[in-house]
């Protein structure tokens, strides 16, 4: 199962909007504070403004890009050049010369793709890309300024790392088992894929083939096929407009940002470890407060990811076929489904709808290939990818136990509640409440970052959910992972029969290939 990713922390691709300093500022106006304190107080605000201004600029540019550099009016070469140059301009504006790290990381891995043997190329790219990202994260956090903000250029590098490794695995798999057909990109195509203006600041990641189809103007053609392989004549002659979808997503952004700005300061997570709060607040109210504090945190991610999705859609990227009513779908690279997150009735359902593209990346490069305990390996990779703060590792180690316990509980208990609609409704309410509390409990270290405060929180809860997870895993049987993988593969194969015209080129659509080459 993909690990919990992107919940909160200083290492996120969208961090420029949400970073806050850890220094305790004196209660004096900024204008009469010392210059250092004034700078540390104002810097996150400046970064927030920088990020929003750049994303709004990217949004306007995306409309221009679609209208005036449409594939019917210009060549793929021009579209690649413009997308790349605009991407580097935004990167330089936000991160200064730190943006050169994007070129270094891309250059190193492109050299590997060109000169390394195909058998080992994907592994070397994975090691170098992730290793360079980790090096930058370590130096930024522990060398420059621990707990304080220094230019968080590692955020975009996280998404670039996903793109580099995804492409390397797609090329390897395409050559070895023909489950994905990806040609070796030129240097311009590679830089455009990694650093285009639509996703340079906040992603999301995407398949290289999907990006090339967008640039070349072929993204709409295969998606006019119905599941039976016949052309849908009603819609095949018109290119769908993203206007309504972009407007809808911008409205979601506005609502999310308004909720976050008005509510988040009322429920700071740090209050959960305040001694007076712990001593004077009944435990049930502590649980309720934790849920509200995390609920107030999520809208900023809804804002950032939805805005990024709207930017890509405005440029014409993200079309994913049609709904049954004939309306176009623009969710090819969407990163979240808000209602499914807020009403998730299982740990897996929450993870499957939060940071979707990262979850798919983790599944593609780790979960489906790891020969030993892929769940634990996937969570640990997610922790490494996020950064070097200890809180990340506490969160993802806790997430391993949560996932195993949720899987055991669902496998053994859920069948007893499927006999009637009433029983199913009761089960859904109970599991919704349990899932929300479990998620909140798991991600507290991700927010607090340090070991001491994180363990203080868990001690205040007497490690009760950790203990409950351990007892559930020990007491309830569950099928070994390789048997579950086989069943999932059979289910996917039955669902995918006849979908041969699907344009989605990601290797997760052919688990036979991944199962055959797990050892690679």
PDB file of C-alpha atoms in Angstrom, residues 260-493:
ATOM      1  CA  UNK A 260      -7.423  27.877   6.409  1.00  0.00           C
ATOM      2  CA  UNK A 261      -6.709  31.554   7.122  1.00  0.00           C
ATOM      3  CA  UNK A 262      -9.740  31.919   9.365  1.00  0.00           C
ATOM      4  CA  UNK A 263      -9.603  28.640  11.308  1.00  0.00           C
ATOM      5  CA  UNK A 264      -6.036  27.308  11.476  1.00  0.00           C
ATOM      6  CA  UNK A 265      -4.805  29.749  14.140  1.00  0.00           C
ATOM      7  CA  UNK A 266      -7.707  28.816  16.408  1.00  0.00           C
ATOM      8  CA  UNK A 267      -6.607  25.172  16.603  1.00  0.00           C
ATOM      9  CA  UNK A 268      -2.778  24.988  16.606  1.00  0.00           C
ATOM     10  CA  UNK A 269      -1.512  21.419  16.852  1.00  0.00           C
ATOM     11  CA  UNK A 270       1.159  22.452  19.368  1.00  0.00           C
ATOM     12  CA  UNK A 271      -1.557  22.991  21.994  1.00  0.00           C
ATOM     13  CA  UNK A 272      -1.963  19.208  22.136  1.00  0.00           C
ATOM     14  CA  UNK A 273       1.367  18.930  23.996  1.00  0.00           C
ATOM     15  CA  UNK A 274       0.839  21.908  26.297  1.00  0.00           C
ATOM     16  CA  UNK A 275       1.092  20.756  29.918  1.00  0.00           C
ATOM     17  CA  UNK A 276      -1.873  22.821  31.107  1.00  0.00           C
ATOM     18  CA  UNK A 277      -4.000  21.604  28.206  1.00  0.00           C
ATOM     19  CA  UNK A 278      -3.144  17.961  28.925  1.00  0.00           C
ATOM     20  CA  UNK A 279      -3.749  18.315  32.676  1.00  0.00           C
ATOM     21  CA  UNK A 280      -7.022  20.230  32.492  1.00  0.00           C
ATOM     22  CA  UNK A 281      -8.725  18.772  29.422  1.00  0.00           C
ATOM     23  CA  UNK A 282     -10.677  15.499  29.511  1.00  0.00           C
ATOM     24  CA  UNK A 283      -9.241  12.909  27.176  1.00  0.00           C
ATOM     25  CA  UNK A 284     -12.293  12.802  24.915  1.00  0.00           C
ATOM     26  CA  UNK A 285     -11.958  16.563  24.383  1.00  0.00           C
ATOM     27  CA  UNK A 286      -8.254  16.118  23.605  1.00  0.00           C
ATOM     28  CA  UNK A 287      -9.249  13.661  20.895  1.00  0.00           C
ATOM     29  CA  UNK A 288     -11.806  16.106  19.520  1.00  0.00           C
ATOM     30  CA  UNK A 289      -9.293  18.957  19.591  1.00  0.00           C
ATOM     31  CA  UNK A 290      -6.692  16.885  17.735  1.00  0.00           C
ATOM     32  CA  UNK A 291      -9.212  16.110  15.012  1.00  0.00           C
ATOM     33  CA  UNK A 292     -10.195  19.777  14.670  1.00  0.00           C
ATOM     34  CA  UNK A 293      -6.574  20.926  14.546  1.00  0.00           C
ATOM     35  CA  UNK A 294      -5.767  18.524  11.711  1.00  0.00           C
ATOM     36  CA  UNK A 295      -9.042  19.339   9.972  1.00  0.00           C
ATOM     37  CA  UNK A 296      -8.038  23.016  10.039  1.00  0.00           C
ATOM     38  CA  UNK A 297      -4.606  22.175   8.587  1.00  0.00           C
ATOM     39  CA  UNK A 298      -5.726  20.285   5.500  1.00  0.00           C
ATOM     40  CA  UNK A 299      -7.342  23.183   3.519  1.00  0.00           C
ATOM     41  CA  UNK A 300      -3.954  24.759   2.786  1.00  0.00           C
ATOM     42  CA  UNK A 301      -2.967  21.586   0.943  1.00  0.00           C
ATOM     43  CA  UNK A 302      -6.307  21.560  -0.812  1.00  0.00           C
ATOM     44  CA  UNK A 303      -5.524  25.104  -1.940  1.00  0.00           C
ATOM     45  CA  UNK A 304      -2.002  24.382  -3.162  1.00  0.00           C
ATOM     46  CA  UNK A 305      -2.682  21.096  -4.935  1.00  0.00           C
ATOM     47  CA  UNK A 306      -5.953  22.251  -6.502  1.00  0.00           C
ATOM     48  CA  UNK A 307      -4.347  25.459  -7.767  1.00  0.00           C
ATOM     49  CA  UNK A 308      -1.519  23.452  -9.307  1.00  0.00           C
ATOM     50  CA  UNK A 309      -4.066  21.138 -10.942  1.00  0.00           C
ATOM     51  CA  UNK A 310      -5.958  24.157 -12.305  1.00  0.00           C
ATOM     52  CA  UNK A 311      -2.738  25.556 -13.813  1.00  0.00           C
ATOM     53  CA  UNK A 312      -2.057  22.329 -15.688  1.00  0.00           C
ATOM     54  CA  UNK A 313      -5.663  22.122 -16.861  1.00  0.00           C
ATOM     55  CA  UNK A 314      -5.597  25.738 -18.056  1.00  0.00           C
ATOM     56  CA  UNK A 315      -2.639  24.827 -20.266  1.00  0.00           C
ATOM     57  CA  UNK A 316      -4.610  21.880 -21.667  1.00  0.00           C
ATOM     58  CA  UNK A 317      -2.894  19.167 -19.631  1.00  0.00           C
ATOM     59  CA  UNK A 318      -4.886  16.698 -17.542  1.00  0.00           C
ATOM     60  CA  UNK A 319      -7.686  15.567 -19.852  1.00  0.00           C
ATOM     61  CA  UNK A 320      -8.719  12.042 -18.874  1.00  0.00           C
ATOM     62  CA  UNK A 321     -11.634  11.112 -21.093  1.00  0.00           C
ATOM     63  CA  UNK A 322     -15.342  11.663 -20.613  1.00  0.00           C
ATOM     64  CA  UNK A 323     -17.888  10.942 -17.931  1.00  0.00           C
ATOM     65  CA  UNK A 324     -21.000   8.922 -18.704  1.00  0.00           C
ATOM     66  CA  UNK A 325     -22.936  12.130 -19.294  1.00  0.00           C
ATOM     67  CA  UNK A 326     -20.402  13.266 -21.888  1.00  0.00           C
ATOM     68  CA  UNK A 327     -18.728  15.931 -19.748  1.00  0.00           C
ATOM     69  CA  UNK A 328     -14.923  15.986 -19.974  1.00  0.00           C
ATOM     70  CA  UNK A 329     -12.811  14.739 -17.083  1.00  0.00           C
ATOM     71  CA  UNK A 330      -9.715  16.734 -16.145  1.00  0.00           C
ATOM     72  CA  UNK A 331      -8.322  14.588 -13.347  1.00  0.00           C
ATOM     73  CA  UNK A 332      -5.446  12.779 -15.066  1.00  0.00           C
ATOM     74  CA  UNK A 333      -2.855  14.296 -12.711  1.00  0.00           C
ATOM     75  CA  UNK A 334      -5.089  15.436  -9.839  1.00  0.00           C
ATOM     76  CA  UNK A 335      -3.515  14.985  -6.436  1.00  0.00           C
ATOM     77  CA  UNK A 336      -6.516  14.641  -4.141  1.00  0.00           C
ATOM     78  CA  UNK A 337     -10.226  13.938  -3.831  1.00  0.00           C
ATOM     79  CA  UNK A 338     -11.433  16.118  -1.000  1.00  0.00           C
ATOM     80  CA  UNK A 339     -14.743  14.424  -0.158  1.00  0.00           C
ATOM     81  CA  UNK A 340     -13.165  10.971  -0.215  1.00  0.00           C
ATOM     82  CA  UNK A 341     -10.493  12.239   2.189  1.00  0.00           C
ATOM     83  CA  UNK A 342     -12.872  13.838   4.660  1.00  0.00           C
ATOM     84  CA  UNK A 343     -15.268  10.872   4.630  1.00  0.00           C
ATOM     85  CA  UNK A 344     -12.706   8.086   4.382  1.00  0.00           C
ATOM     86  CA  UNK A 345     -13.788   4.955   6.233  1.00  0.00           C
ATOM     87  CA  UNK A 346     -10.421   3.208   6.148  1.00  0.00           C
ATOM     88  CA  UNK A 347      -6.746   4.049   6.393  1.00  0.00           C
ATOM     89  CA  UNK A 348      -6.288   2.817   2.824  1.00  0.00           C
ATOM     90  CA  UNK A 349      -9.123   4.963   1.487  1.00  0.00           C
ATOM     91  CA  UNK A 350      -7.537   8.046   3.033  1.00  0.00           C
ATOM     92  CA  UNK A 351      -4.123   7.245   1.568  1.00  0.00           C
ATOM     93  CA  UNK A 352      -5.537   6.446  -1.862  1.00  0.00           C
ATOM     94  CA  UNK A 353      -7.112   9.895  -2.127  1.00  0.00           C
ATOM     95  CA  UNK A 354      -4.394  12.036  -0.515  1.00  0.00           C
ATOM     96  CA  UNK A 355      -1.353  13.047  -2.589  1.00  0.00           C
ATOM     97  CA  UNK A 356      -2.491  10.623  -5.282  1.00  0.00           C
ATOM     98  CA  UNK A 357       0.398  11.047  -7.695  1.00  0.00           C
ATOM     99  CA  UNK A 358       2.990  10.447  -4.982  1.00  0.00           C
ATOM    100  CA  UNK A 359       1.102   7.355  -3.866  1.00  0.00           C
ATOM    101  CA  UNK A 360       1.150   6.056  -7.443  1.00  0.00           C
ATOM    102  CA  UNK A 361       4.866   6.790  -7.691  1.00  0.00           C
ATOM    103  CA  UNK A 362       5.567   4.876  -4.482  1.00  0.00           C
ATOM    104  CA  UNK A 363       3.497   1.971  -5.728  1.00  0.00           C
ATOM    105  CA  UNK A 364       5.214   1.956  -9.105  1.00  0.00           C
ATOM    106  CA  UNK A 365       8.850   2.170  -7.994  1.00  0.00           C
ATOM    107  CA  UNK A 366       8.697   0.371  -4.643  1.00  0.00           C
ATOM    108  CA  UNK A 367       5.564  -1.479  -3.574  1.00  0.00           C
ATOM    109  CA  UNK A 368       5.114  -3.526  -6.738  1.00  0.00           C
ATOM    110  CA  UNK A 369       8.831  -4.373  -6.967  1.00  0.00           C
ATOM    111  CA  UNK A 370       9.987  -4.980  -3.411  1.00  0.00           C
ATOM    112  CA  UNK A 371      10.390  -8.736  -2.807  1.00  0.00           C
ATOM    113  CA  UNK A 372      10.273  -8.486   1.009  1.00  0.00           C
ATOM    114  CA  UNK A 373       7.597  -6.666   3.044  1.00  0.00           C
ATOM    115  CA  UNK A 374       6.673  -4.041   0.434  1.00  0.00           C
ATOM    116  CA  UNK A 375       4.419  -2.151   2.856  1.00  0.00           C
ATOM    117  CA  UNK A 376       7.256  -1.360   5.266  1.00  0.00           C
ATOM    118  CA  UNK A 377       9.650  -0.604   2.413  1.00  0.00           C
ATOM    119  CA  UNK A 378       7.166   1.826   0.858  1.00  0.00           C
ATOM    120  CA  UNK A 379       6.624   3.730   4.089  1.00  0.00           C
ATOM    121  CA  UNK A 380      10.368   3.985   4.685  1.00  0.00           C
ATOM    122  CA  UNK A 381      10.970   5.242   1.151  1.00  0.00           C
ATOM    123  CA  UNK A 382       8.263   7.841   1.692  1.00  0.00           C
ATOM    124  CA  UNK A 383      10.008   8.973   4.886  1.00  0.00           C
ATOM    125  CA  UNK A 384      13.358   9.304   3.083  1.00  0.00           C
ATOM    126  CA  UNK A 385      11.747  11.207   0.232  1.00  0.00           C
ATOM    127  CA  UNK A 386      10.077  13.689   2.583  1.00  0.00           C
ATOM    128  CA  UNK A 387      13.259  14.701   4.370  1.00  0.00           C
ATOM    129  CA  UNK A 388      15.472  14.296   7.390  1.00  0.00           C
ATOM    130  CA  UNK A 389      13.459  15.559  10.353  1.00  0.00           C
ATOM    131  CA  UNK A 390      12.999  12.776  12.951  1.00  0.00           C
ATOM    132  CA  UNK A 391       9.258  13.425  13.086  1.00  0.00           C
ATOM    133  CA  UNK A 392       8.900  12.135   9.551  1.00  0.00           C
ATOM    134  CA  UNK A 393      10.318   8.763  10.489  1.00  0.00           C
ATOM    135  CA  UNK A 394       8.167   8.524  13.612  1.00  0.00           C
ATOM    136  CA  UNK A 395       5.101   9.181  11.471  1.00  0.00           C
ATOM    137  CA  UNK A 396       5.915   6.613   8.810  1.00  0.00           C
ATOM    138  CA  UNK A 397       7.015   3.951  11.269  1.00  0.00           C
ATOM    139  CA  UNK A 398       3.710   4.450  13.051  1.00  0.00           C
ATOM    140  CA  UNK A 399       2.009   4.301   9.648  1.00  0.00           C
ATOM    141  CA  UNK A 400       3.364   0.793   9.041  1.00  0.00           C
ATOM    142  CA  UNK A 401       1.642  -0.498  12.168  1.00  0.00           C
ATOM    143  CA  UNK A 402      -1.519   1.434  11.351  1.00  0.00           C
ATOM    144  CA  UNK A 403      -1.700  -0.051   7.881  1.00  0.00           C
ATOM    145  CA  UNK A 404      -1.159  -3.606   9.074  1.00  0.00           C
ATOM    146  CA  UNK A 405      -3.753  -3.227  11.835  1.00  0.00           C
ATOM    147  CA  UNK A 406      -6.310  -1.605   9.518  1.00  0.00           C
ATOM    148  CA  UNK A 407      -5.794  -4.377   6.986  1.00  0.00           C
ATOM    149  CA  UNK A 408      -6.282  -7.087   9.617  1.00  0.00           C
ATOM    150  CA  UNK A 409      -9.363  -5.385  11.058  1.00  0.00           C
ATOM    151  CA  UNK A 410     -10.965  -4.878   7.672  1.00  0.00           C
ATOM    152  CA  UNK A 411     -10.210  -8.445   6.551  1.00  0.00           C
ATOM    153  CA  UNK A 412     -11.687 -10.054   9.671  1.00  0.00           C
ATOM    154  CA  UNK A 413     -14.438  -7.709  10.870  1.00  0.00           C
ATOM    155  CA  UNK A 414     -15.947  -6.022   7.834  1.00  0.00           C
ATOM    156  CA  UNK A 415     -17.676  -9.144   6.368  1.00  0.00           C
ATOM    157  CA  UNK A 416     -19.914  -9.362   9.448  1.00  0.00           C
ATOM    158  CA  UNK A 417     -21.416  -5.914   8.703  1.00  0.00           C
ATOM    159  CA  UNK A 418     -22.273  -6.450   5.054  1.00  0.00           C
ATOM    160  CA  UNK A 419     -25.489  -8.375   5.669  1.00  0.00           C
ATOM    161  CA  UNK A 420     -27.766  -5.325   5.737  1.00  0.00           C
ATOM    162  CA  UNK A 421     -27.723  -1.649   4.849  1.00  0.00           C
ATOM    163  CA  UNK A 422     -28.179  -0.656   8.488  1.00  0.00           C
ATOM    164  CA  UNK A 423     -25.237  -2.708   9.682  1.00  0.00           C
ATOM    165  CA  UNK A 424     -23.124  -1.361   6.848  1.00  0.00           C
ATOM    166  CA  UNK A 425     -24.034   2.221   7.789  1.00  0.00           C
ATOM    167  CA  UNK A 426     -23.106   1.612  11.427  1.00  0.00           C
ATOM    168  CA  UNK A 427     -19.819   0.093  10.316  1.00  0.00           C
ATOM    169  CA  UNK A 428     -19.079   3.087   8.086  1.00  0.00           C
ATOM    170  CA  UNK A 429     -19.721   5.592  10.881  1.00  0.00           C
ATOM    171  CA  UNK A 430     -17.522   3.715  13.335  1.00  0.00           C
ATOM    172  CA  UNK A 431     -14.704   3.198  10.844  1.00  0.00           C
ATOM    173  CA  UNK A 432     -14.895   6.834   9.715  1.00  0.00           C
ATOM    174  CA  UNK A 433     -14.357   8.041  13.275  1.00  0.00           C
ATOM    175  CA  UNK A 434     -11.603   5.496  13.864  1.00  0.00           C
ATOM    176  CA  UNK A 435      -9.847   6.389  10.604  1.00  0.00           C
ATOM    177  CA  UNK A 436      -9.862  10.112  11.307  1.00  0.00           C
ATOM    178  CA  UNK A 437      -8.452   9.645  14.809  1.00  0.00           C
ATOM    179  CA  UNK A 438      -5.832   7.182  13.556  1.00  0.00           C
ATOM    180  CA  UNK A 439      -4.691   9.551  10.802  1.00  0.00           C
ATOM    181  CA  UNK A 440      -4.450  12.491  13.195  1.00  0.00           C
ATOM    182  CA  UNK A 441      -2.549  10.418  15.756  1.00  0.00           C
ATOM    183  CA  UNK A 442      -0.143   9.181  13.095  1.00  0.00           C
ATOM    184  CA  UNK A 443       0.800  12.541  11.596  1.00  0.00           C
ATOM    185  CA  UNK A 444       1.386  14.526  14.801  1.00  0.00           C
ATOM    186  CA  UNK A 445       5.188  13.910  14.643  1.00  0.00           C
ATOM    187  CA  UNK A 446       5.112  15.089  11.018  1.00  0.00           C
ATOM    188  CA  UNK A 447       3.852  18.440  12.272  1.00  0.00           C
ATOM    189  CA  UNK A 448       6.012  18.713  15.399  1.00  0.00           C
ATOM    190  CA  UNK A 449       9.156  17.455  13.584  1.00  0.00           C
ATOM    191  CA  UNK A 450      11.297  16.863  16.689  1.00  0.00           C
ATOM    192  CA  UNK A 451      11.522  13.643  18.709  1.00  0.00           C
ATOM    193  CA  UNK A 452      10.900  15.157  22.159  1.00  0.00           C
ATOM    194  CA  UNK A 453       7.564  16.884  21.454  1.00  0.00           C
ATOM    195  CA  UNK A 454       6.366  13.932  19.382  1.00  0.00           C
ATOM    196  CA  UNK A 455       7.046  11.397  22.125  1.00  0.00           C
ATOM    197  CA  UNK A 456       5.493  13.784  24.652  1.00  0.00           C
ATOM    198  CA  UNK A 457       2.283  13.708  22.645  1.00  0.00           C
ATOM    199  CA  UNK A 458       2.294   9.921  22.397  1.00  0.00           C
ATOM    200  CA  UNK A 459       2.989   9.616  26.131  1.00  0.00           C
ATOM    201  CA  UNK A 460       0.007  11.863  26.865  1.00  0.00           C
ATOM    202  CA  UNK A 461      -2.085   9.318  24.973  1.00  0.00           C
ATOM    203  CA  UNK A 462      -0.289   6.426  26.738  1.00  0.00           C
ATOM    204  CA  UNK A 463       0.693   5.059  23.296  1.00  0.00           C
ATOM    205  CA  UNK A 464      -2.812   3.633  23.237  1.00  0.00           C
ATOM    206  CA  UNK A 465      -3.193   3.416  19.460  1.00  0.00           C
ATOM    207  CA  UNK A 466       0.277   1.927  19.044  1.00  0.00           C
ATOM    208  CA  UNK A 467      -0.663  -0.773  21.548  1.00  0.00           C
ATOM    209  CA  UNK A 468      -4.063  -1.361  19.949  1.00  0.00           C
ATOM    210  CA  UNK A 469      -2.437  -1.795  16.524  1.00  0.00           C
ATOM    211  CA  UNK A 470       0.063  -4.298  17.896  1.00  0.00           C
ATOM    212  CA  UNK A 471      -2.686  -6.345  19.541  1.00  0.00           C
ATOM    213  CA  UNK A 472      -4.808  -6.338  16.382  1.00  0.00           C
ATOM    214  CA  UNK A 473      -1.904  -7.487  14.218  1.00  0.00           C
ATOM    215  CA  UNK A 474      -1.057 -10.287  16.641  1.00  0.00           C
ATOM    216  CA  UNK A 475      -4.637 -11.391  17.255  1.00  0.00           C
ATOM    217  CA  UNK A 476      -6.235 -11.193  13.807  1.00  0.00           C
ATOM    218  CA  UNK A 477      -5.010 -13.335  10.891  1.00  0.00           C
ATOM    219  CA  UNK A 478      -4.448 -11.792   7.507  1.00  0.00           C
ATOM    220  CA  UNK A 479      -3.293 -13.273   4.202  1.00  0.00           C
ATOM    221  CA  UNK A 480       0.407 -12.962   3.328  1.00  0.00           C
ATOM    222  CA  UNK A 481       1.177 -10.014   1.096  1.00  0.00           C
ATOM    223  CA  UNK A 482       2.090 -12.104  -1.954  1.00  0.00           C
ATOM    224  CA  UNK A 483      -1.327 -13.813  -1.893  1.00  0.00           C
ATOM    225  CA  UNK A 484      -3.067 -10.450  -1.592  1.00  0.00           C
ATOM    226  CA  UNK A 485      -0.969  -9.135  -4.469  1.00  0.00           C
ATOM    227  CA  UNK A 486      -2.009 -12.102  -6.593  1.00  0.00           C
ATOM    228  CA  UNK A 487      -5.698 -11.494  -5.847  1.00  0.00           C
ATOM    229  CA  UNK A 488      -5.342  -7.761  -6.562  1.00  0.00           C
ATOM    230  CA  UNK A 489      -3.616  -8.582  -9.827  1.00  0.00           C
ATOM    231  CA  UNK A 490      -6.426 -10.921 -10.871  1.00  0.00           C
ATOM    232  CA  UNK A 491      -9.037  -8.290  -9.985  1.00  0.00           C
ATOM    233  CA  UNK A 492      -7.220  -5.600 -11.953  1.00  0.00           C
ATOM    234  CA  UNK A 493      -6.785  -7.895 -14.938  1.00  0.00           C
TER     235      UNK A 493
END
